[in-house]
mmCIF file of C-alpha atoms in Angstrom:
data_model
loop_
_atom_site.group_PDB
_atom_site.id
_atom_site.type_symbol
_atom_site.label_atom_id
_atom_site.label_comp_id
_atom_site.label_asym_id
_atom_site.label_seq_id
_atom_site.Cartn_x
_atom_site.Cartn_y
_atom_site.Cartn_z
ATOM 1 C CA MET A 1 135.579 113.727 -2.840
ATOM 2 C CA SER A 2 136.226 116.905 -0.864
ATOM 3 C CA ASN A 3 140.011 116.454 -1.231
ATOM 4 C CA ARG A 4 139.837 116.062 -4.951
ATOM 5 C CA ARG A 5 141.988 118.545 -6.830
ATOM 6 C CA THR A 6 140.172 120.984 -9.088
ATOM 7 C CA ARG A 7 141.012 120.457 -12.721
ATOM 8 C CA PRO A 8 141.364 123.632 -14.763
ATOM 9 C CA GLY A 9 138.741 124.188 -17.429
ATOM 10 C CA PRO A 10 139.606 124.297 -21.112
ATOM 11 C CA PRO A 11 141.084 127.552 -22.416
ATOM 12 C CA SER A 12 138.808 130.264 -23.786
ATOM 13 C CA TRP A 13 139.718 129.479 -27.402
ATOM 14 C CA VAL A 14 137.829 126.177 -27.078
ATOM 15 C CA ALA A 15 134.491 128.021 -26.868
ATOM 16 C CA ALA A 16 135.463 130.175 -29.852
ATOM 17 C CA LEU A 17 136.411 127.081 -31.843
ATOM 18 C CA ARG A 18 133.099 125.471 -30.951
ATOM 19 C CA ASP A 19 131.263 128.530 -32.305
ATOM 20 C CA LEU A 20 133.244 128.266 -35.551
ATOM 21 C CA VAL A 21 132.337 124.594 -35.903
ATOM 22 C CA GLU A 22 128.652 125.391 -35.357
ATOM 23 C CA ALA A 23 128.877 128.134 -37.976
ATOM 24 C CA ALA A 24 130.553 125.746 -40.450
ATOM 25 C CA VAL A 25 127.785 123.190 -39.945
ATOM 26 C CA ASP A 26 125.190 125.868 -40.640
ATOM 27 C CA LEU A 27 126.998 126.837 -43.842
ATOM 28 C CA VAL A 28 127.099 123.244 -45.091
ATOM 29 C CA LEU A 29 123.500 122.633 -44.054
ATOM 30 C CA PRO A 30 121.763 125.982 -44.643
ATOM 31 C CA ARG A 31 119.403 126.947 -41.845
ATOM 32 C CA VAL A 32 117.298 129.846 -40.681
ATOM 33 C CA CYS A 33 117.257 131.320 -37.192
ATOM 34 C CA VAL A 34 114.458 129.784 -35.144
ATOM 35 C CA GLY A 35 113.957 133.142 -33.466
ATOM 36 C CA CYS A 36 113.669 135.615 -36.336
ATOM 37 C CA GLY A 37 113.860 133.542 -39.523
ATOM 38 C CA VAL A 38 117.052 135.167 -40.837
ATOM 39 C CA PRO A 39 119.034 132.706 -43.004
ATOM 40 C CA GLY A 40 122.463 131.575 -41.835
ATOM 41 C CA ARG A 41 122.415 129.911 -38.421
ATOM 42 C CA SER A 42 119.955 128.030 -36.262
ATOM 43 C CA ALA A 43 120.195 130.956 -33.850
ATOM 44 C CA CYS A 44 121.539 134.306 -35.047
ATOM 45 C CA ALA A 45 123.785 136.471 -32.848
ATOM 46 C CA PRO A 46 121.128 139.084 -31.890
ATOM 47 C CA CYS A 47 118.669 136.374 -30.834
ATOM 48 C CA ARG A 48 121.344 134.469 -28.912
ATOM 49 C CA ARG A 49 122.225 137.575 -26.917
ATOM 50 C CA GLY A 50 118.626 137.786 -25.771
ATOM 51 C CA TRP A 51 118.478 134.113 -24.790
ATOM 52 C CA GLU A 52 121.792 133.635 -23.024
ATOM 53 C CA GLY A 53 121.171 135.649 -19.897
ATOM 54 C CA PRO A 54 121.924 137.177 -17.560
ATOM 55 C CA GLY A 55 120.229 134.645 -15.340
ATOM 56 C CA ARG A 56 117.696 135.579 -12.692
ATOM 57 C CA ARG A 57 115.511 133.951 -10.091
ATOM 58 C CA GLN A 58 112.003 133.151 -11.264
ATOM 59 C CA ASP A 59 110.005 130.724 -9.163
ATOM 60 C CA PRO A 60 106.738 129.205 -10.435
ATOM 61 C CA ASP A 61 103.561 130.858 -9.215
ATOM 62 C CA PRO A 62 102.221 129.109 -7.240
ATOM 63 C CA CYS A 63 105.459 127.512 -6.118
ATOM 64 C CA PRO A 64 105.210 123.814 -5.196
ATOM 65 C CA PRO A 65 106.187 123.114 -1.574
ATOM 66 C CA GLY A 66 109.694 121.746 -1.277
ATOM 67 C CA LEU A 67 110.959 123.340 -4.493
ATOM 68 C CA PRO A 68 114.228 125.257 -3.991
ATOM 69 C CA PRO A 69 114.861 128.587 -5.768
ATOM 70 C CA VAL A 70 114.496 128.439 -9.565
ATOM 71 C CA HIS A 71 116.851 130.433 -11.807
ATOM 72 C CA VAL A 72 116.377 130.904 -15.545
ATOM 73 C CA ALA A 73 118.023 132.797 -18.388
ATOM 74 C CA ALA A 74 115.024 133.721 -20.542
ATOM 75 C CA VAL A 75 111.265 133.950 -20.796
ATOM 76 C CA TYR A 76 109.611 130.999 -22.512
ATOM 77 C CA ARG A 77 108.085 132.729 -25.510
ATOM 78 C CA GLY A 78 108.868 133.607 -29.119
ATOM 79 C CA GLY A 79 112.272 132.473 -30.298
ATOM 80 C CA VAL A 80 113.223 130.906 -26.971
ATOM 81 C CA ARG A 81 110.148 128.699 -27.058
ATOM 82 C CA ALA A 82 110.880 127.798 -30.689
ATOM 83 C CA ALA A 83 114.486 126.913 -29.843
ATOM 84 C CA VAL A 84 113.578 124.703 -26.870
ATOM 85 C CA ILE A 85 110.959 122.824 -28.893
ATOM 86 C CA ALA A 86 113.227 122.456 -31.935
ATOM 87 C CA HIS A 87 116.051 121.104 -29.784
ATOM 88 C CA LYS A 88 113.917 118.715 -27.763
ATOM 89 C CA GLU A 89 111.365 117.485 -30.280
ATOM 90 C CA ARG A 90 113.029 117.893 -33.671
ATOM 91 C CA GLY A 91 116.631 117.148 -32.759
ATOM 92 C CA GLU A 92 118.083 120.510 -33.852
ATOM 93 C CA ARG A 93 121.478 119.813 -32.312
ATOM 94 C CA PRO A 94 123.198 122.969 -33.638
ATOM 95 C CA LEU A 95 121.119 124.679 -30.922
ATOM 96 C CA THR A 96 122.804 122.690 -28.138
ATOM 97 C CA GLY A 97 125.607 125.221 -27.704
ATOM 98 C CA THR A 98 123.251 128.196 -27.618
ATOM 99 C CA LEU A 99 120.885 126.575 -25.123
ATOM 100 C CA GLY A 100 123.865 125.323 -23.115
ATOM 101 C CA ARG A 101 125.153 128.872 -22.761
ATOM 102 C CA ALA A 102 121.692 129.999 -21.674
ATOM 103 C CA LEU A 103 121.580 127.228 -19.086
ATOM 104 C CA GLY A 104 125.053 128.276 -17.948
ATOM 105 C CA ALA A 105 123.757 131.801 -17.280
ATOM 106 C CA ALA A 106 120.983 130.345 -15.109
ATOM 107 C CA VAL A 107 123.537 128.216 -13.239
ATOM 108 C CA ARG A 108 125.725 131.268 -12.542
ATOM 109 C CA SER A 109 122.695 133.064 -11.105
ATOM 110 C CA ALA A 110 121.816 130.047 -8.953
ATOM 111 C CA VAL A 111 125.380 129.719 -7.645
ATOM 112 C CA ALA A 112 125.568 133.429 -6.811
ATOM 113 C CA GLY A 113 122.316 133.264 -4.855
ATOM 114 C CA ALA A 114 122.979 129.971 -3.050
ATOM 115 C CA PRO A 115 124.036 129.813 0.621
ATOM 116 C CA GLY A 116 127.752 130.465 0.665
ATOM 117 C CA GLY A 117 127.610 132.087 -2.766
ATOM 118 C CA ARG A 118 128.975 135.495 -3.613
ATOM 119 C CA GLY A 119 125.682 137.384 -3.658
ATOM 120 C CA PRO A 120 122.884 137.681 -6.239
ATOM 121 C CA GLY A 121 123.772 139.008 -9.655
ATOM 122 C CA ARG A 122 127.545 138.783 -9.188
ATOM 123 C CA ASP A 123 129.159 136.443 -11.699
ATOM 124 C CA VAL A 124 132.039 135.453 -9.458
ATOM 125 C CA PRO A 125 133.402 131.887 -9.558
ATOM 126 C CA SER A 126 132.323 129.793 -6.594
ATOM 127 C CA PRO A 127 135.035 128.235 -4.435
ATOM 128 C CA ARG A 128 132.947 125.058 -4.315
ATOM 129 C CA ARG A 129 132.492 122.450 -6.965
ATOM 130 C CA VAL A 130 129.135 122.663 -8.722
ATOM 131 C CA VAL A 131 127.298 119.502 -9.740
ATOM 132 C CA LEU A 132 124.604 119.719 -12.400
ATOM 133 C CA VAL A 133 122.051 116.905 -12.201
ATOM 134 C CA PRO A 134 119.921 116.794 -15.375
ATOM 135 C CA VAL A 135 116.249 115.954 -15.085
ATOM 136 C CA PRO A 136 116.184 112.486 -16.687
ATOM 137 C CA THR A 137 114.510 112.009 -20.039
ATOM 138 C CA SER A 138 112.232 109.004 -20.402
ATOM 139 C CA ARG A 139 113.580 105.926 -22.174
ATOM 140 C CA ARG A 140 110.788 106.202 -24.713
ATOM 141 C CA ALA A 141 111.725 109.795 -25.595
ATOM 142 C CA ILE A 142 115.395 108.865 -25.961
ATOM 143 C CA ALA A 143 114.470 105.959 -28.232
ATOM 144 C CA GLU A 144 112.325 108.255 -30.398
ATOM 145 C CA ARG A 145 114.769 111.175 -30.543
ATOM 146 C CA GLY A 146 118.073 109.312 -30.450
ATOM 147 C CA ASP A 147 119.610 111.095 -27.461
ATOM 148 C CA ASP A 148 118.911 113.020 -24.258
ATOM 149 C CA SER A 149 118.493 116.717 -25.068
ATOM 150 C CA VAL A 150 118.681 117.898 -21.436
ATOM 151 C CA LEU A 151 121.864 115.926 -20.815
ATOM 152 C CA LEU A 152 123.459 117.428 -23.938
ATOM 153 C CA MET A 153 122.562 120.952 -22.803
ATOM 154 C CA ALA A 154 123.876 120.294 -19.300
ATOM 155 C CA ARG A 155 127.207 119.074 -20.645
ATOM 156 C CA SER A 156 127.446 122.104 -22.931
ATOM 157 C CA ALA A 157 126.703 124.422 -20.003
ATOM 158 C CA ALA A 158 129.345 122.742 -17.835
ATOM 159 C CA ARG A 159 131.985 123.174 -20.552
ATOM 160 C CA VAL A 160 131.201 126.876 -20.846
ATOM 161 C CA LEU A 161 131.236 127.368 -17.073
ATOM 162 C CA ARG A 162 134.627 125.683 -16.757
ATOM 163 C CA THR A 163 136.117 128.128 -19.269
ATOM 164 C CA GLU A 164 134.882 130.873 -16.925
ATOM 165 C CA GLY A 165 136.572 129.388 -13.882
ATOM 166 C CA LEU A 166 133.616 127.603 -12.292
ATOM 167 C CA ASP A 167 134.345 123.971 -11.440
ATOM 168 C CA ALA A 168 131.139 122.529 -12.911
ATOM 169 C CA ARG A 169 130.510 118.860 -13.650
ATOM 170 C CA VAL A 170 127.474 116.932 -14.870
ATOM 171 C CA VAL A 171 126.444 113.932 -12.776
ATOM 172 C CA ARG A 172 123.665 111.637 -13.968
ATOM 173 C CA ALA A 173 122.353 110.949 -10.490
ATOM 174 C CA LEU A 174 118.716 110.300 -11.468
ATOM 175 C CA ARG A 175 116.927 107.771 -13.637
ATOM 176 C CA PRO A 176 113.331 107.588 -14.865
ATOM 177 C CA ARG A 177 111.032 105.051 -13.253
ATOM 178 C CA GLY A 178 107.844 103.749 -14.820
ATOM 179 C CA ARG A 179 105.828 105.579 -17.446
ATOM 180 C CA ARG A 180 104.022 108.890 -17.188
ATOM 181 C CA ARG A 181 101.514 110.802 -19.282
ATOM 182 C CA ASP A 182 102.446 113.689 -21.549
ATOM 183 C CA GLN A 183 102.451 116.783 -19.328
ATOM 184 C CA ALA A 184 101.062 119.227 -21.896
ATOM 185 C CA GLY A 185 97.666 120.571 -20.896
ATOM 186 C CA LEU A 186 97.669 119.037 -17.410
ATOM 187 C CA SER A 187 96.818 121.180 -14.403
ATOM 188 C CA ALA A 188 99.372 121.772 -11.667
ATOM 189 C CA THR A 189 97.729 119.121 -9.490
ATOM 190 C CA GLU A 190 97.568 116.618 -12.349
ATOM 191 C CA ARG A 191 101.248 117.187 -13.145
ATOM 192 C CA ARG A 192 102.207 116.594 -9.534
ATOM 193 C CA ASP A 193 100.216 113.345 -9.379
ATOM 194 C CA ASN A 194 101.522 112.258 -12.789
ATOM 195 C CA LEU A 195 105.137 112.677 -11.654
ATOM 196 C CA ALA A 196 104.873 111.094 -8.220
ATOM 197 C CA GLY A 197 107.704 108.562 -7.982
ATOM 198 C CA ALA A 198 108.766 109.228 -11.580
ATOM 199 C CA PHE A 199 112.489 109.471 -10.749
ATOM 200 C CA GLY A 200 114.843 107.356 -8.698
ATOM 201 C CA PRO A 201 118.523 107.643 -7.732
ATOM 202 C CA ARG A 202 121.363 106.192 -9.765
ATOM 203 C CA ARG A 203 124.640 104.995 -8.239
ATOM 204 C CA PRO A 204 126.340 108.438 -8.440
ATOM 205 C CA ALA A 205 123.708 109.786 -6.031
ATOM 206 C CA ALA A 206 125.143 107.581 -3.289
ATOM 207 C CA ARG A 207 128.604 109.039 -3.900
ATOM 208 C CA LEU A 208 127.229 112.576 -3.684
ATOM 209 C CA ALA A 209 125.424 111.717 -0.455
ATOM 210 C CA ALA A 210 128.664 110.295 0.991
ATOM 211 C CA ALA A 211 130.518 113.500 0.119
ATOM 212 C CA VAL A 212 127.872 115.523 1.971
ATOM 213 C CA ARG A 213 128.145 113.314 5.065
ATOM 214 C CA GLU A 214 131.937 113.344 5.132
ATOM 215 C CA ALA A 215 132.484 117.068 4.620
ATOM 216 C CA PRO A 216 129.247 119.061 4.542
ATOM 217 C CA ASP A 217 131.014 122.437 4.362
ATOM 218 C CA ALA A 218 133.118 121.379 1.363
ATOM 219 C CA ALA A 219 130.488 119.247 -0.365
ATOM 220 C CA PRO A 220 129.544 120.099 -3.956
ATOM 221 C CA LEU A 221 126.762 122.557 -4.617
ATOM 222 C CA VAL A 222 124.086 120.417 -6.302
ATOM 223 C CA LEU A 223 121.700 121.928 -8.835
ATOM 224 C CA VAL A 224 118.880 120.223 -10.729
ATOM 225 C CA VAL A 225 118.909 121.428 -14.343
ATOM 226 C CA ASP A 226 116.300 121.289 -17.099
ATOM 227 C CA ASP A 227 115.402 123.107 -20.297
ATOM 228 C CA LEU A 228 112.090 124.491 -19.012
ATOM 229 C CA VAL A 229 110.241 125.034 -15.737
ATOM 230 C CA THR A 230 106.496 125.722 -15.885
ATOM 231 C CA THR A 231 104.553 124.481 -12.840
ATOM 232 C CA GLY A 232 107.736 123.203 -11.179
ATOM 233 C CA ALA A 233 106.285 119.690 -10.807
ATOM 234 C CA THR A 234 109.091 117.948 -12.716
ATOM 235 C CA ALA A 235 111.856 119.826 -10.914
ATOM 236 C CA ARG A 236 110.184 119.169 -7.562
ATOM 237 C CA GLU A 237 110.065 115.422 -8.222
ATOM 238 C CA ALA A 238 113.762 115.445 -9.169
ATOM 239 C CA VAL A 239 114.583 117.339 -5.977
ATOM 240 C CA ARG A 240 112.484 114.893 -3.944
ATOM 241 C CA ALA A 241 114.309 111.881 -5.368
ATOM 242 C CA LEU A 242 117.737 113.383 -4.665
ATOM 243 C CA THR A 243 116.787 114.524 -1.174
ATOM 244 C CA ALA A 244 115.457 111.051 -0.347
ATOM 245 C CA ALA A 245 118.850 109.668 -1.414
ATOM 246 C CA GLY A 246 120.642 112.034 0.984
ATOM 247 C CA VAL A 247 121.635 114.663 -1.583
ATOM 248 C CA PRO A 248 120.581 118.230 -0.694
ATOM 249 C CA VAL A 249 119.693 120.405 -3.698
ATOM 250 C CA ALA A 250 120.591 124.098 -3.521
ATOM 251 C CA ALA A 251 118.584 125.324 -6.501
ATOM 252 C CA VAL A 252 117.045 124.547 -9.882
ATOM 253 C CA ALA A 253 118.447 126.058 -13.098
ATOM 254 C CA ALA A 254 116.693 126.059 -16.468
ATOM 255 C CA VAL A 255 116.940 127.759 -19.812
ATOM 256 C CA ALA A 256 113.517 129.380 -19.548
ATOM 257 C CA ALA A 257 110.263 129.753 -17.659
ATOM 258 C CA PRO A 258 106.994 131.465 -18.579
ATOM 259 C CA ARG A 259 106.527 134.974 -17.233
ATOM 260 C CA ARG A 260 102.780 134.628 -16.766
ATOM 261 C CA ARG A 261 101.303 131.338 -17.825
ATOM 262 C CA TRP A 262 98.382 130.757 -15.527
ATOM 263 C CA ARG A 263 94.632 130.921 -16.058
ATOM 264 C CA PRO A 264 91.792 129.965 -13.690
ATOM 265 C CA ALA A 265 90.176 126.590 -14.292
ATOM 266 C CA ARG A 266 86.942 125.050 -13.062
ATOM 267 C CA GLY A 267 87.302 123.869 -9.497
ATOM 268 C CA GLY A 268 89.783 126.602 -8.584
ATOM 269 C CA ASP A 269 92.841 124.772 -9.904
ATOM 270 C CA LEU A 270 95.455 126.416 -12.101
ATOM 271 C CA VAL A 271 96.209 125.221 -15.603
ATOM 272 C CA ALA A 272 99.547 125.768 -17.312
ATOM 273 C CA GLY A 273 98.691 126.726 -20.868
ATOM 274 C CA ALA A 274 101.688 125.084 -22.541
ATOM 275 C CA PRO A 275 100.622 124.236 -26.098
ATOM 276 C CA SER A 276 103.485 121.827 -26.760
ATOM 277 C CA SER A 277 104.653 118.577 -25.209
ATOM 278 C CA ALA A 278 108.063 120.269 -24.863
ATOM 279 C CA ALA A 279 106.649 122.066 -21.850
ATOM 280 C CA GLU A 280 106.905 119.275 -19.328
ATOM 281 C CA GLY A 281 108.270 121.148 -16.342
#
């Protein structure tokens, strides 16, 4: 895997063409911006500029033990919250490109800050291949919604990153195991217990682990990606499953995280006040 030749990303006009296609869809199927309500597109240009970065590190507070650095592009509130929920729960797929670009900004921040990166805040292509591992969506959610929203965003982010010179690929290295409760309204401890053993490795995880063993210095930089990180319980479980399979995870990248989303609860625990089931992280 380490000797594999890097394939060039698509030319920059591909991203421009994709934007034109999204705009055409919005013209045929009139929409309003989920952020400000202006008619025209699912996400207008001013709102998109506020959602798509630059990325920054923002760990949960308190941070679960074993969770690597978390990088996000936006604060989970207002239009960003509306966009994440609309994409995940209502299938607003015209938002995939916008959220993918936001996720890409978080990935760039994570790559810059990772060991061997080029320094925080510097959007310089990494000499290493970057592997994005999406947090797996439950089979039940896919059956209800028709597809995997996190996977779609990850693929969109990888396409954008390749146009910028970063060798990014999506690898579905995790699968859901068993059933778990809806995370909304659960405390940090309840989320952790609810997610214990929720993910397991897929066959590509073994190939990633082999690449690490064979050439650790040239192995891909592996990032867990999701749309939202709140308590960090979901991301931590994904990291645990990959680490147990022999795949080290450098960081977590997500579209958004709450700035301050904690309130004291009886018994001294902390409750994440996410009002929607979209907030599962």
